[in-house]
Coordinates of C-alpha atoms and ligand atoms in Angstrom, one line a residue:
X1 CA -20.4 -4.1 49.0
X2 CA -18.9 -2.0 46.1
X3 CA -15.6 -2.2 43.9
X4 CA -14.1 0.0 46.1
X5 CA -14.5 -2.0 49.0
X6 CA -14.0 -5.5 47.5
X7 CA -10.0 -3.8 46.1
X8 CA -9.5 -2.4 49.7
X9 CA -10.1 -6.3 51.6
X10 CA -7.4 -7.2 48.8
X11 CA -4.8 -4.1 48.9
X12 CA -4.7 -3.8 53.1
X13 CA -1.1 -4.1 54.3
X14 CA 0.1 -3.9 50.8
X15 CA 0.4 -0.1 50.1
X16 CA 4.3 -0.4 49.7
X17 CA 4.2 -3.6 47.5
X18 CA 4.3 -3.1 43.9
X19 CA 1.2 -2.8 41.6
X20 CA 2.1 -1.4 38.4
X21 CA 4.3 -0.7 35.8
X22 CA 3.3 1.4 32.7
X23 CA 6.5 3.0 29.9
X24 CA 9.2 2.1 32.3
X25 CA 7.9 3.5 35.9
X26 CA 6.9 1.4 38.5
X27 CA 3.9 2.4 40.7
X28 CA 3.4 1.1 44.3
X29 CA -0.4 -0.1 45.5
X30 CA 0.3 2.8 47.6
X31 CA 1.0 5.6 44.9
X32 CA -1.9 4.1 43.2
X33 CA -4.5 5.0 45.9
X34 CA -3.1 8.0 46.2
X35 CA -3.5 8.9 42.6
X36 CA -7.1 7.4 42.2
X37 CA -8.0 9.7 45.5
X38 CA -6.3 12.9 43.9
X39 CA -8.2 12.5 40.5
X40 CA -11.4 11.6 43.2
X41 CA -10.8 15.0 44.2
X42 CA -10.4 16.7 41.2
X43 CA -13.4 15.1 39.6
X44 CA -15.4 16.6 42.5
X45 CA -13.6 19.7 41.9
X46 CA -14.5 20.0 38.4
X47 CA -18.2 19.7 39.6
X48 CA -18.9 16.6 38.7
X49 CA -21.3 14.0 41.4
X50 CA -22.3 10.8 41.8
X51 CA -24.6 9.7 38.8
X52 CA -22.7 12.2 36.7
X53 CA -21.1 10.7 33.5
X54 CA -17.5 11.3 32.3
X55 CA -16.6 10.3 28.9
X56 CA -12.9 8.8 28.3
X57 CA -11.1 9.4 25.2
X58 CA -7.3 7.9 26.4
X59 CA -5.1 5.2 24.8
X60 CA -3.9 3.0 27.3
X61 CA -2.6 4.8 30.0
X62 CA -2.4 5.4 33.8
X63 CA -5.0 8.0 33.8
X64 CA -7.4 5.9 32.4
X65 CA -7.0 3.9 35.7
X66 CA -6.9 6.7 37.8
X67 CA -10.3 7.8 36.4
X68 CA -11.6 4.5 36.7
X69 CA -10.8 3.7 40.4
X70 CA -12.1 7.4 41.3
X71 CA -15.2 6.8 39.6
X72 CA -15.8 3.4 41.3
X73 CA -15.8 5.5 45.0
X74 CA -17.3 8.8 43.9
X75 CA -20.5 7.2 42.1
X76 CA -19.6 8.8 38.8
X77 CA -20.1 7.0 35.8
X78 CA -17.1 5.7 33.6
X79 CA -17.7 5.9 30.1
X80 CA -14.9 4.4 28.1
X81 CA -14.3 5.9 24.6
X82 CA -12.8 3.5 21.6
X83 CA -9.8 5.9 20.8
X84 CA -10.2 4.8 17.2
X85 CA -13.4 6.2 17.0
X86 CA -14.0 9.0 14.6
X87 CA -16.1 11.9 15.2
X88 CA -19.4 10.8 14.2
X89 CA -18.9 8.0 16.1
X90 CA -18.1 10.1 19.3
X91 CA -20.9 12.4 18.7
X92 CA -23.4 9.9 18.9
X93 CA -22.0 8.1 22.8
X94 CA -21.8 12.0 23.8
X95 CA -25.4 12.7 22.9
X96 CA -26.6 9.4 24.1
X97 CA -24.6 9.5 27.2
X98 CA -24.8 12.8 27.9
X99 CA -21.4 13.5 29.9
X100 CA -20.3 15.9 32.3
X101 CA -16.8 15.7 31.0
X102 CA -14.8 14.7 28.5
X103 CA -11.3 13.8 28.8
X104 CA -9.5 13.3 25.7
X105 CA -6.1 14.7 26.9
X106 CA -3.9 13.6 30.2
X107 CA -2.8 16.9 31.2
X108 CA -6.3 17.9 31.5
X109 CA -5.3 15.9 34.6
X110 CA -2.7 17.4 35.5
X111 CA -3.5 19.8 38.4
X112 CA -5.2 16.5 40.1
X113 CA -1.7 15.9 41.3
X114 CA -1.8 18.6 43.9
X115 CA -5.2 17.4 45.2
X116 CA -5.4 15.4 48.7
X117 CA -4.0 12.2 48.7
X118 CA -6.9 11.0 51.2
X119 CA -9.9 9.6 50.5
X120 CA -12.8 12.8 49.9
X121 CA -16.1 12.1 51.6
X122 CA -17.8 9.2 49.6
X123 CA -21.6 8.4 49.8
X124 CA -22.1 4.9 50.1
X125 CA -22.2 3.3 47.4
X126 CA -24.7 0.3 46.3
X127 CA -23.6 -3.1 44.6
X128 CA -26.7 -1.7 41.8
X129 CA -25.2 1.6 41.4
X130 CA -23.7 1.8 37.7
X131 CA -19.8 1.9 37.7
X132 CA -19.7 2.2 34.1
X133 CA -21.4 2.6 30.9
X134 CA -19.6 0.6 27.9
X135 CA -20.9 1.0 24.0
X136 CA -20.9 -2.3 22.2
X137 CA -22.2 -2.0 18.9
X138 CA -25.7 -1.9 18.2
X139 CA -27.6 -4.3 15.8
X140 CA -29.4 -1.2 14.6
X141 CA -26.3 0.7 13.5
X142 CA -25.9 2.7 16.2
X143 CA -23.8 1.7 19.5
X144 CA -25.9 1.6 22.7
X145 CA -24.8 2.2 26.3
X146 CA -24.5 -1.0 28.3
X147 CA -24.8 0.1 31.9
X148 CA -22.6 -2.4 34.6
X149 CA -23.1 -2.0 37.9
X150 CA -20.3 -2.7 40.8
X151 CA -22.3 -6.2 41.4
X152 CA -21.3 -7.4 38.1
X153 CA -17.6 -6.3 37.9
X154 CA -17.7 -8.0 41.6
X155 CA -19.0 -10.9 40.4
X156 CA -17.3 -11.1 37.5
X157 CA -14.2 -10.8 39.4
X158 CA -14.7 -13.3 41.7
X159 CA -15.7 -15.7 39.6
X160 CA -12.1 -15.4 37.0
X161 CA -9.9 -15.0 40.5
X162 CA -11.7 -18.1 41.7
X163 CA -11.8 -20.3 38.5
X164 CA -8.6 -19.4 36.4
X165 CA -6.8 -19.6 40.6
X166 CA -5.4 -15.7 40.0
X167 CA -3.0 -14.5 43.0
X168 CA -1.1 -11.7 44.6
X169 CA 1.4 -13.7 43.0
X170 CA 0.4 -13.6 39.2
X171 CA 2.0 -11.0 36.5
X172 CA -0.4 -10.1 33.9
X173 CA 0.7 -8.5 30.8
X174 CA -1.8 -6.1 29.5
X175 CA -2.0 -4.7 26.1
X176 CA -5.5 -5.3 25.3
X177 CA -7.5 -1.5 25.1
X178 CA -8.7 -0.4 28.5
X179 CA -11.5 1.4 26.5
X180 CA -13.3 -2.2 26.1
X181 CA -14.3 -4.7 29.0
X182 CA -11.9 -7.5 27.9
X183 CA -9.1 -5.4 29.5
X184 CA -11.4 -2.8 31.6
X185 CA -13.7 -5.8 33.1
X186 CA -11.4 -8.4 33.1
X187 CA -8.0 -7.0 33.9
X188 CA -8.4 -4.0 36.0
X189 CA -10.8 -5.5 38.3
X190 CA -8.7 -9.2 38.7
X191 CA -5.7 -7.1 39.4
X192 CA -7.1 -4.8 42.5
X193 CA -9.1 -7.8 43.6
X194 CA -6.4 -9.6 44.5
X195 CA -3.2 -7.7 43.9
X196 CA -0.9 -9.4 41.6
X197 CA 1.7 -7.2 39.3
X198 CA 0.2 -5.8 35.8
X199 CA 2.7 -4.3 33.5
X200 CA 0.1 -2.5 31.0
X201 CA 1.2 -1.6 27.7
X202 CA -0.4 1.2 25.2
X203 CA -1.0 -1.4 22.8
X204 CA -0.2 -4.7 21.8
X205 CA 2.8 -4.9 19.4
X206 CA 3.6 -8.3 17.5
X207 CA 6.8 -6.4 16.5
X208 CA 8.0 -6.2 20.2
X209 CA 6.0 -9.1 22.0
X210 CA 8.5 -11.1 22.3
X211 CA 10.8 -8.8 24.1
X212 CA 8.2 -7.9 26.0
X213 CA 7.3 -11.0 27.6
X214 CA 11.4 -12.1 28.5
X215 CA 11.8 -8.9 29.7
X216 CA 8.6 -9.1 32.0
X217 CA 8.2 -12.6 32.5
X218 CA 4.6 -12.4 33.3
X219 CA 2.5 -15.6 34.2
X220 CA -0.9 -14.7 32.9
X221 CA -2.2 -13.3 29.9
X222 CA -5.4 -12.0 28.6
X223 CA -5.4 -11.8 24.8
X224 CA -8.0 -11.9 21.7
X225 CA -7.4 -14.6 19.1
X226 CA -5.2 -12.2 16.5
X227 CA -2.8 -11.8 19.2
X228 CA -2.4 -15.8 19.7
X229 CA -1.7 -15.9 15.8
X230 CA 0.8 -12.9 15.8
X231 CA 2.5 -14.8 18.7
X232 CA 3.1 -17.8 16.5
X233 CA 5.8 -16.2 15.0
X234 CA 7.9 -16.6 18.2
X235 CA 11.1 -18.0 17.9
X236 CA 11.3 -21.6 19.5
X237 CA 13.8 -20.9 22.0
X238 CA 12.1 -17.7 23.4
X239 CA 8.8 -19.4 23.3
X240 CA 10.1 -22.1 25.5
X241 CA 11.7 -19.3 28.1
X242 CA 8.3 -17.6 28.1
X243 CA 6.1 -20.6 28.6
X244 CA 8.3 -22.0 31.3
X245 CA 7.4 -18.9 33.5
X246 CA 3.5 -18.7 32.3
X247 CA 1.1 -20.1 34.2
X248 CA -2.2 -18.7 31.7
X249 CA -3.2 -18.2 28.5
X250 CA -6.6 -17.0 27.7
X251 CA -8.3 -16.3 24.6
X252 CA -11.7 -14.6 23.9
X253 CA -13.7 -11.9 22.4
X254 CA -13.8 -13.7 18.7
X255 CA -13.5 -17.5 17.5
X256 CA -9.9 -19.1 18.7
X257 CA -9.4 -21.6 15.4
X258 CA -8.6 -25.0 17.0
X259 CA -5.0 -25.2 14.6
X260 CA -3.8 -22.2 16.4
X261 CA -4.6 -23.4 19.7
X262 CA -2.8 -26.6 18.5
X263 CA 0.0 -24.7 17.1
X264 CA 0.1 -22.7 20.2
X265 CA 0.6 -25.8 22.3
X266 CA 3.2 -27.1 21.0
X267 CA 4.9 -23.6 20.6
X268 CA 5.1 -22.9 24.1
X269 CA 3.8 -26.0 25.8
X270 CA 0.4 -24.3 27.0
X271 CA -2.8 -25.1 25.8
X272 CA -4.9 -22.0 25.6
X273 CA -7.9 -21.5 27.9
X274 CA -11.2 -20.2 25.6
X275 CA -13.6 -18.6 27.3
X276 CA -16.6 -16.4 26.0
X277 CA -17.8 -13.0 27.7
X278 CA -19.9 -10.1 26.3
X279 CA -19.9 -6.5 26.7
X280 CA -23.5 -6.3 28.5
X281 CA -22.4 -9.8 30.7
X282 CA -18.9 -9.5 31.1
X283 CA -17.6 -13.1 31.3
X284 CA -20.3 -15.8 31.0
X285 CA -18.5 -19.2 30.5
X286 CA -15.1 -20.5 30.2
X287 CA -13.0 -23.5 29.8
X288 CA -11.7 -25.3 32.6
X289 CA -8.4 -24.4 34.6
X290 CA -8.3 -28.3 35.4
X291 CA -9.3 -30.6 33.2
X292 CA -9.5 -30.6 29.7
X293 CA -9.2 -27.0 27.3
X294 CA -11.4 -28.6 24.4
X295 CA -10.4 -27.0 20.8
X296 CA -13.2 -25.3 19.3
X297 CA -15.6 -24.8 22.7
X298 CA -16.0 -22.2 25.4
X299 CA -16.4 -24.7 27.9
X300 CA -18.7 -24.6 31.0
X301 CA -21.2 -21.7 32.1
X302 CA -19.5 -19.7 35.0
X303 CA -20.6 -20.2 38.4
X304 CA -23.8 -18.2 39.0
X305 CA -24.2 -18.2 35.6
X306 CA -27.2 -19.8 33.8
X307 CA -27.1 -21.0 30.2
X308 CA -30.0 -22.3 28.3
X309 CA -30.0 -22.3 24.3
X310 CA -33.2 -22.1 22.8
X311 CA -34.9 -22.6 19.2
X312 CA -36.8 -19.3 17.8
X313 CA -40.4 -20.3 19.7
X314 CA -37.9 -19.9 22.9
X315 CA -38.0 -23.6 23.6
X316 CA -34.9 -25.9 25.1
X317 CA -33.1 -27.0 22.4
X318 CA -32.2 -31.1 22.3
X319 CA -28.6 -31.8 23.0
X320 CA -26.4 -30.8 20.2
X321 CA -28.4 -29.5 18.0
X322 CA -28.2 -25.5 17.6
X323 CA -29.5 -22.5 19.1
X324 CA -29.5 -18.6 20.8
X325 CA -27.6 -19.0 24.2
X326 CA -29.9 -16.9 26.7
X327 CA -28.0 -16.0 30.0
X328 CA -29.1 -15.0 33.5
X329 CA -26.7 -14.3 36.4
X330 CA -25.5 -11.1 38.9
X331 CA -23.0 -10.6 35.3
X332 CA -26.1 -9.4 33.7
X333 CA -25.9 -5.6 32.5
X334 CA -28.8 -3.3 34.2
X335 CA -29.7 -2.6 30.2
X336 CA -28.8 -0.1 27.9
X337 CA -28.3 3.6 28.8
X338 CA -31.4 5.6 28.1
X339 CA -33.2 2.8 25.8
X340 CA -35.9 1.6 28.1
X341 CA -37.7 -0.6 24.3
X342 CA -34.1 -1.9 23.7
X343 CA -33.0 -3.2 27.1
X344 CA -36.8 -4.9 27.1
X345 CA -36.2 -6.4 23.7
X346 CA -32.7 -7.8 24.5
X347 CA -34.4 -9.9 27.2
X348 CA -37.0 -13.0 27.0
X349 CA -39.1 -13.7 30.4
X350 CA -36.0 -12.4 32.0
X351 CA -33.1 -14.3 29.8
X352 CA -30.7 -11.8 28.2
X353 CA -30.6 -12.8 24.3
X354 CA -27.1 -12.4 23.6
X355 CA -27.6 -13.1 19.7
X356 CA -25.1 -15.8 19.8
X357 CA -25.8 -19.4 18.1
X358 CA -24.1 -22.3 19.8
X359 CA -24.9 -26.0 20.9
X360 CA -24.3 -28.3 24.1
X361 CA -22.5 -31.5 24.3
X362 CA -24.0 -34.5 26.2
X363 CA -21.1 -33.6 28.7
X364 CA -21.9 -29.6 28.6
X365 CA -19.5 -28.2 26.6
X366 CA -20.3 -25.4 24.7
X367 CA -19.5 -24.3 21.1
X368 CA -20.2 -21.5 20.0
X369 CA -21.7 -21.1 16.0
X370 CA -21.4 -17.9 15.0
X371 CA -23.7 -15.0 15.1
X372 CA -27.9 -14.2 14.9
X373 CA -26.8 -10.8 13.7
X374 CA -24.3 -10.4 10.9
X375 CA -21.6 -9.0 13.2
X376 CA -18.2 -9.0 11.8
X377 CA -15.2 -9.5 14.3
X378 CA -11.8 -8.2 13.0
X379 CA -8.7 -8.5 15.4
X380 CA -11.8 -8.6 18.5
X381 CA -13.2 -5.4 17.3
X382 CA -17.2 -5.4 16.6
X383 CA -18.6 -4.6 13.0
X384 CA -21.8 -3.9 12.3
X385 CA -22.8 -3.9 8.9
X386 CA -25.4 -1.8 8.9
X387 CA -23.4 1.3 10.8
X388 CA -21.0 0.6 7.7
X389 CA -23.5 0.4 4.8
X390 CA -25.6 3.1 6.2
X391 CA -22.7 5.4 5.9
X392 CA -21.8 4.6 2.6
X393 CA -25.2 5.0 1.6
X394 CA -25.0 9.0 2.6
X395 CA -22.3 9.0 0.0
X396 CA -23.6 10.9 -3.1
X397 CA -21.5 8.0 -5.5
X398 CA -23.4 5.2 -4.1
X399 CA -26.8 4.0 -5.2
X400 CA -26.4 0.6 -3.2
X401 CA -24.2 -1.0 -0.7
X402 CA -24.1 -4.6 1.3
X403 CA -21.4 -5.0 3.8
X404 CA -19.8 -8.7 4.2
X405 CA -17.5 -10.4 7.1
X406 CA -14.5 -12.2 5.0
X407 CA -12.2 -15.1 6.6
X408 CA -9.3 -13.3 7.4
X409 CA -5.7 -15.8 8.8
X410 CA -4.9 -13.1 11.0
X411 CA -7.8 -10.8 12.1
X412 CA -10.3 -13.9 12.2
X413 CA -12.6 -11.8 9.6
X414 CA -12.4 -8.2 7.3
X415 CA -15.1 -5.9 6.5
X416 CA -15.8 -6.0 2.3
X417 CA -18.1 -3.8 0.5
X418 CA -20.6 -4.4 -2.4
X419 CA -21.3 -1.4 -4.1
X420 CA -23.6 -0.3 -6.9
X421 CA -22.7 3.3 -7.9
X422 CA -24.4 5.6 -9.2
X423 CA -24.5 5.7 -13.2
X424 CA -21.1 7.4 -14.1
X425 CA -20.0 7.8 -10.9
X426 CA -16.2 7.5 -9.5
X427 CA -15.7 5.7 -6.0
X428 CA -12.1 6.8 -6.2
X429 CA -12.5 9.1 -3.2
X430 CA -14.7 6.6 -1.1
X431 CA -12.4 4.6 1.5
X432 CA -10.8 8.3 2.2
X433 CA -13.7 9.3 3.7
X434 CA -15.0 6.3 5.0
X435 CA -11.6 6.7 6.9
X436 CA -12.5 10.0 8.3
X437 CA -15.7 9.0 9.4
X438 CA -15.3 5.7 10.6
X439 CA -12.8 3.6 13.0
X440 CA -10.1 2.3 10.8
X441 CA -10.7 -1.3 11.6
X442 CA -14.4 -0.9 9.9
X443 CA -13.4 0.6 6.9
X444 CA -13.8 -2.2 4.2
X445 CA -10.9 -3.8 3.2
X446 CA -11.8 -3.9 -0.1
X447 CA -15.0 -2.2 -2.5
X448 CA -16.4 -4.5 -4.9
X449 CA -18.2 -2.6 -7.6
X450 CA -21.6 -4.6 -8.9
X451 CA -24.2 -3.7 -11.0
X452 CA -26.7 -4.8 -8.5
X453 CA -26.9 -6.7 -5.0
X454 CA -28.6 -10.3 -4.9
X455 CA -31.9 -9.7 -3.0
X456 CA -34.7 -12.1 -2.3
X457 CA -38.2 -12.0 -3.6
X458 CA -38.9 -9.6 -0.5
X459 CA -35.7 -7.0 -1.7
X460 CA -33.5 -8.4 1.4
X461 CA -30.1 -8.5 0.1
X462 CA -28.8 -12.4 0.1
X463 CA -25.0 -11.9 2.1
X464 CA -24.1 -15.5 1.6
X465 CA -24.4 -15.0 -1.7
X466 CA -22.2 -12.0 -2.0
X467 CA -20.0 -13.9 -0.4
X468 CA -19.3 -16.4 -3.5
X469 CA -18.7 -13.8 -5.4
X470 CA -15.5 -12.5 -3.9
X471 CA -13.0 -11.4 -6.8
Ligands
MLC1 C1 -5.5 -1.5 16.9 N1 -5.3 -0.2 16.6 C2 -5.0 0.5 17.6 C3 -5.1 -0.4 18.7 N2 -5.4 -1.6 18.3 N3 -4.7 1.8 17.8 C4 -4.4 2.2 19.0 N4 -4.5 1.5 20.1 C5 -4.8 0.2 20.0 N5 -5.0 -0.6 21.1 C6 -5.3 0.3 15.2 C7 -4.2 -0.2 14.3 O1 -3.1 0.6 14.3 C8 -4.9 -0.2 12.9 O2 -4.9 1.2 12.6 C9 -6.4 -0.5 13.3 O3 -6.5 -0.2 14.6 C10 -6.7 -1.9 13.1 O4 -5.8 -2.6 13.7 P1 -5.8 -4.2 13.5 O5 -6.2 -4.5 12.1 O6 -6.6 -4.8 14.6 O7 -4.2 -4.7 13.6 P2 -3.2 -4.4 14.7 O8 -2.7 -3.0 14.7 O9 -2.1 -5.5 14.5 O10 -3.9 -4.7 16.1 C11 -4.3 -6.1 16.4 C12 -4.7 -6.1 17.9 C13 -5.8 -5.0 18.1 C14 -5.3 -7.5 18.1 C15 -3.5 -5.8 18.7 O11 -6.8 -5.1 17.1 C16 -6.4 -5.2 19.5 O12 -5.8 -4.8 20.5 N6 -7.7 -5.8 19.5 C17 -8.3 -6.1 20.8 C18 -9.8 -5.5 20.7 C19 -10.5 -5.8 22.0 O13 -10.0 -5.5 23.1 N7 -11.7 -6.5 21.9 C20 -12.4 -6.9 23.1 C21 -13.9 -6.3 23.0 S1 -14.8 -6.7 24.4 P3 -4.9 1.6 11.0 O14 -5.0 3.0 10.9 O15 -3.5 1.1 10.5 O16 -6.0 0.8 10.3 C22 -15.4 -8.3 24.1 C23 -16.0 -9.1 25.2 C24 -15.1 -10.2 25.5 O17 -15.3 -8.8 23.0 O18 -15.4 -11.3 25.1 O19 -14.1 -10.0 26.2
AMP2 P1 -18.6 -7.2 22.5 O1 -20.0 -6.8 22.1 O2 -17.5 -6.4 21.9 O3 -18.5 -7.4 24.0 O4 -18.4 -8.7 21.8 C1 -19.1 -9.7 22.4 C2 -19.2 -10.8 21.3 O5 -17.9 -11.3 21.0 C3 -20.0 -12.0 21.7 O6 -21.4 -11.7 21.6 C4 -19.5 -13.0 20.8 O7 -20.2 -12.9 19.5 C5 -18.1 -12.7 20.6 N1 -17.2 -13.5 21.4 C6 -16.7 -13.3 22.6 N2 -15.9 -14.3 23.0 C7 -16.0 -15.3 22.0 C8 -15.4 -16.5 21.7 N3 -14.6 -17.1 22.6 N4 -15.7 -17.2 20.6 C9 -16.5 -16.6 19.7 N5 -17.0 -15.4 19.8 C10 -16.8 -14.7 21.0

């Protein structure tokens, strides 16, 4: 079975029902096969086969789901594009992905309208064959390709419909950035699998969230934790109108804090489900639907899922104590894009190291402890330090550089830079170009100017303490 089959069993007999509803127009299951079998055709048309990648450069749009649904049933590849991404960070997924086609600009769909509404001649798919290829950061510096096939956005699927009880009858707002799997993997595929209403927004917007969920009235949503503490700010009487028609709340791709979950609560009378997924797995474990949300945890492996947490000789850790969670399960990626060493190195006799420390409570629940890596999260965007710092290091002011993660209230953590400059030189023009190079949200928040970086006895630069020594 493929995607395309597994969103046909859901959307038979429903081609007139609604589906969609994106800047105001509303968009029948119907008018959405349609579209997804025009841009099938025009993909075709433009030369491009099964195997073939296409690189996405969209905000959140209709296209971008057009594009996905026809890559799903021609075999092309999706390739998803953060749309904050500056060049150099483009440059490197389009020489490491090596696409057929870039689309950074709607009306390059244009003419797919007049293509045939029907179905073009598909080749049959395999569950193995790769639907998409999604960059997640790399621990390197660089981003790396992390191929999903259909089995694991099936899988994946099934297993949120099934344990978070989503129906025809659910209404999922969703702002979150189809450009990343929280919305792409989680959203797109829940939707067509089972056929509820999504209205999808370009972005979210604390400034109108409020109006947007009276005026939709949605009963599930899919958020990251910045958008749970933006929501705080809800008046009482329209928090109580919204979470008398929600059914879901769910929270993941960073740390929820357990007082915003609390606050949450008794703000609109839901507690928030925590889950954790991954770009390379998808979702792996999650909170309960019934039965107790606990503060602080992800909860329970998902089913199909295997969990074991292991010291750093790869042994079972004892309960409680702390360790790398190692996954196996049909959410497993099929590796990274064109990196044969790194896929094998992310893997240990066939568990996928997902760099994440966590432990296990006597009664299984999860918490998760933070990070192997020195990832930085900010508002559920990845950091890595070293794509910053190794940037900043091309830059003919600075001798050294040692990027940090900061507590942040509101975007969990910010990016801060230590810098040692060269003698007599200016940074004054520094975060201008780090913003033409980089995506705004890794641009350090601040530049702390030092006259040298703490390193131990073998030169590695000691971040904690850098962290003490925040002005
Ligand atoms: C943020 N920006 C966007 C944007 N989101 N621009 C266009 N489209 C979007 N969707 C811009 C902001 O304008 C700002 O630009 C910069 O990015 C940083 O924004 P911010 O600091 O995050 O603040 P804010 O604009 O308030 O956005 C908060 C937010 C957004 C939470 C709405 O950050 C967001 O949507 N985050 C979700 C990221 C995500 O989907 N992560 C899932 C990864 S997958 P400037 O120029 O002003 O700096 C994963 C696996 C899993 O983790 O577990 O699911
Ligand atoms: P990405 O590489 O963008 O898919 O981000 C995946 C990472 O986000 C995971 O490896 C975790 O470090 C982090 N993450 C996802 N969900 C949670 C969560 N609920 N709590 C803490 N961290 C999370």
């Amino acid at each position: 079975m493929n995607l395309t089959q597994l969103f046909d069993l859901s959307l038979q007999g429903r081609a007139a029902q609604p589906a969609l509803e994106f800047q105001g127009v509303s968009y029948s299951f119907g008018d959405i096969e349609a579209r997804a079998n025009r841009t099938a055709h025009w993909l075709l048309d433009q030369g491009v086969s099964r195997g073939d990648r296409i690189c996405v450069y969209l905000p959140n749009c209709l296209e971008i789901v057009d594009l996905f649904l026809a890559c799903t049933r021609t075999g092309v590849i999706f390739v998803p594009v953060n749309i904050l991404y500056r060049d150099r960070e483009i440059q490197h997924i389009l020489g490491d992905a090596k696409p057929s086609l870039f689309v950074n600009d709607c009306a390059m769909l244009a003419d797919a309208a007049a293509k045939p509404s029907t179905r073009p001649a598909l080749p049959a798919l395999e569950g193995d064959d790769i639907a998409a290829i999604v960059y997640t950061s790399g621990t390197t510096g660089v981003s790396k390709g992390a191929m999903l096939t259909h089995n694991n956005f099936l899988a994946n699927a099934t297993n949120l419909v099934t344990c978070w009880q989503i129906t025809s009858a659910d209404r999922l707002l969703l702002p979150l950035p189809l450009f990343h799997v929280h919305g792409l993997g989680n959203g797109i595929p829940c939707w067509l699998a089972t056929g509820f209403h999504v209205r999808l927004l370009e972005r979210f917007e604390h400034s109108t969230a409020t109006e947007q969920f009276l005026d939709y009235q949605p009963t599930l949503f899919f958020g990251v934790p910045t958008m749970y503490v933006r929501l705080l700010e809800t008046a009482p009487e329209a928090a109580r109108q919204i979470g008398a028609r929600m059914r879901l709340w769910v929270s993941g791709s960073a740390p929820l804090p357990p007082q915003v979950l609390d606050d949450f609560q008794k703000l609109f009378g839901h507690t928030i489900l925590e889950r954790y997924g991954m770009t390379e797995t998808l979702m792996n474990i999650s909170n309960p639907y019934t039965g107790e949300r606990r503060a602080g945890t992800v909860g329970f492996p998902l089913p199909g899922v295997s969990v074991r947490i292991l010291d750093a000789d790869g042994n079972d850790i004892a309960p409680d104590a702390t360790g790398e969670l190692h996954l196996k399960g049909p959410n497993l990626f099929a590796g990274y894009w064109g990196r044969e060493q790194a896929t094998r190195d992310a893997f240990r006799d066939g568990w996928f190291k997902t760099g994440d420390m966590g432990t296990r409570a006597e009664d299984g629940y999860i918490t998760l402890q933070g990070r192997k890596s020195d990832l930085i999260i900010s508002s559920g965007f990845n950091i890595y330090p070293r794509e910053v710092e190794e940037f900043l290091l091309e830059q003919p002011e600075v001798a050294e550089a040692a990027v940090i993660g900061v507590p942040d209230p509101r975007k969990g953590e910010i990016p801060v830079a230590f810098i040692v400059p060269r003698p007599g030189a200016s940074l004054d023009g520094l975060e201008e170009r780090c913003r033409q190079n980089l995506a705004s949200f890794k641009v350090p928040k601040q530049m702390v100017t030092v006259d040298k970086l703490p390193r131990t006895a073998l030169g590695k630069v000691q971040k904690h303490i850098l962290a003490s020594q925040m002005p």
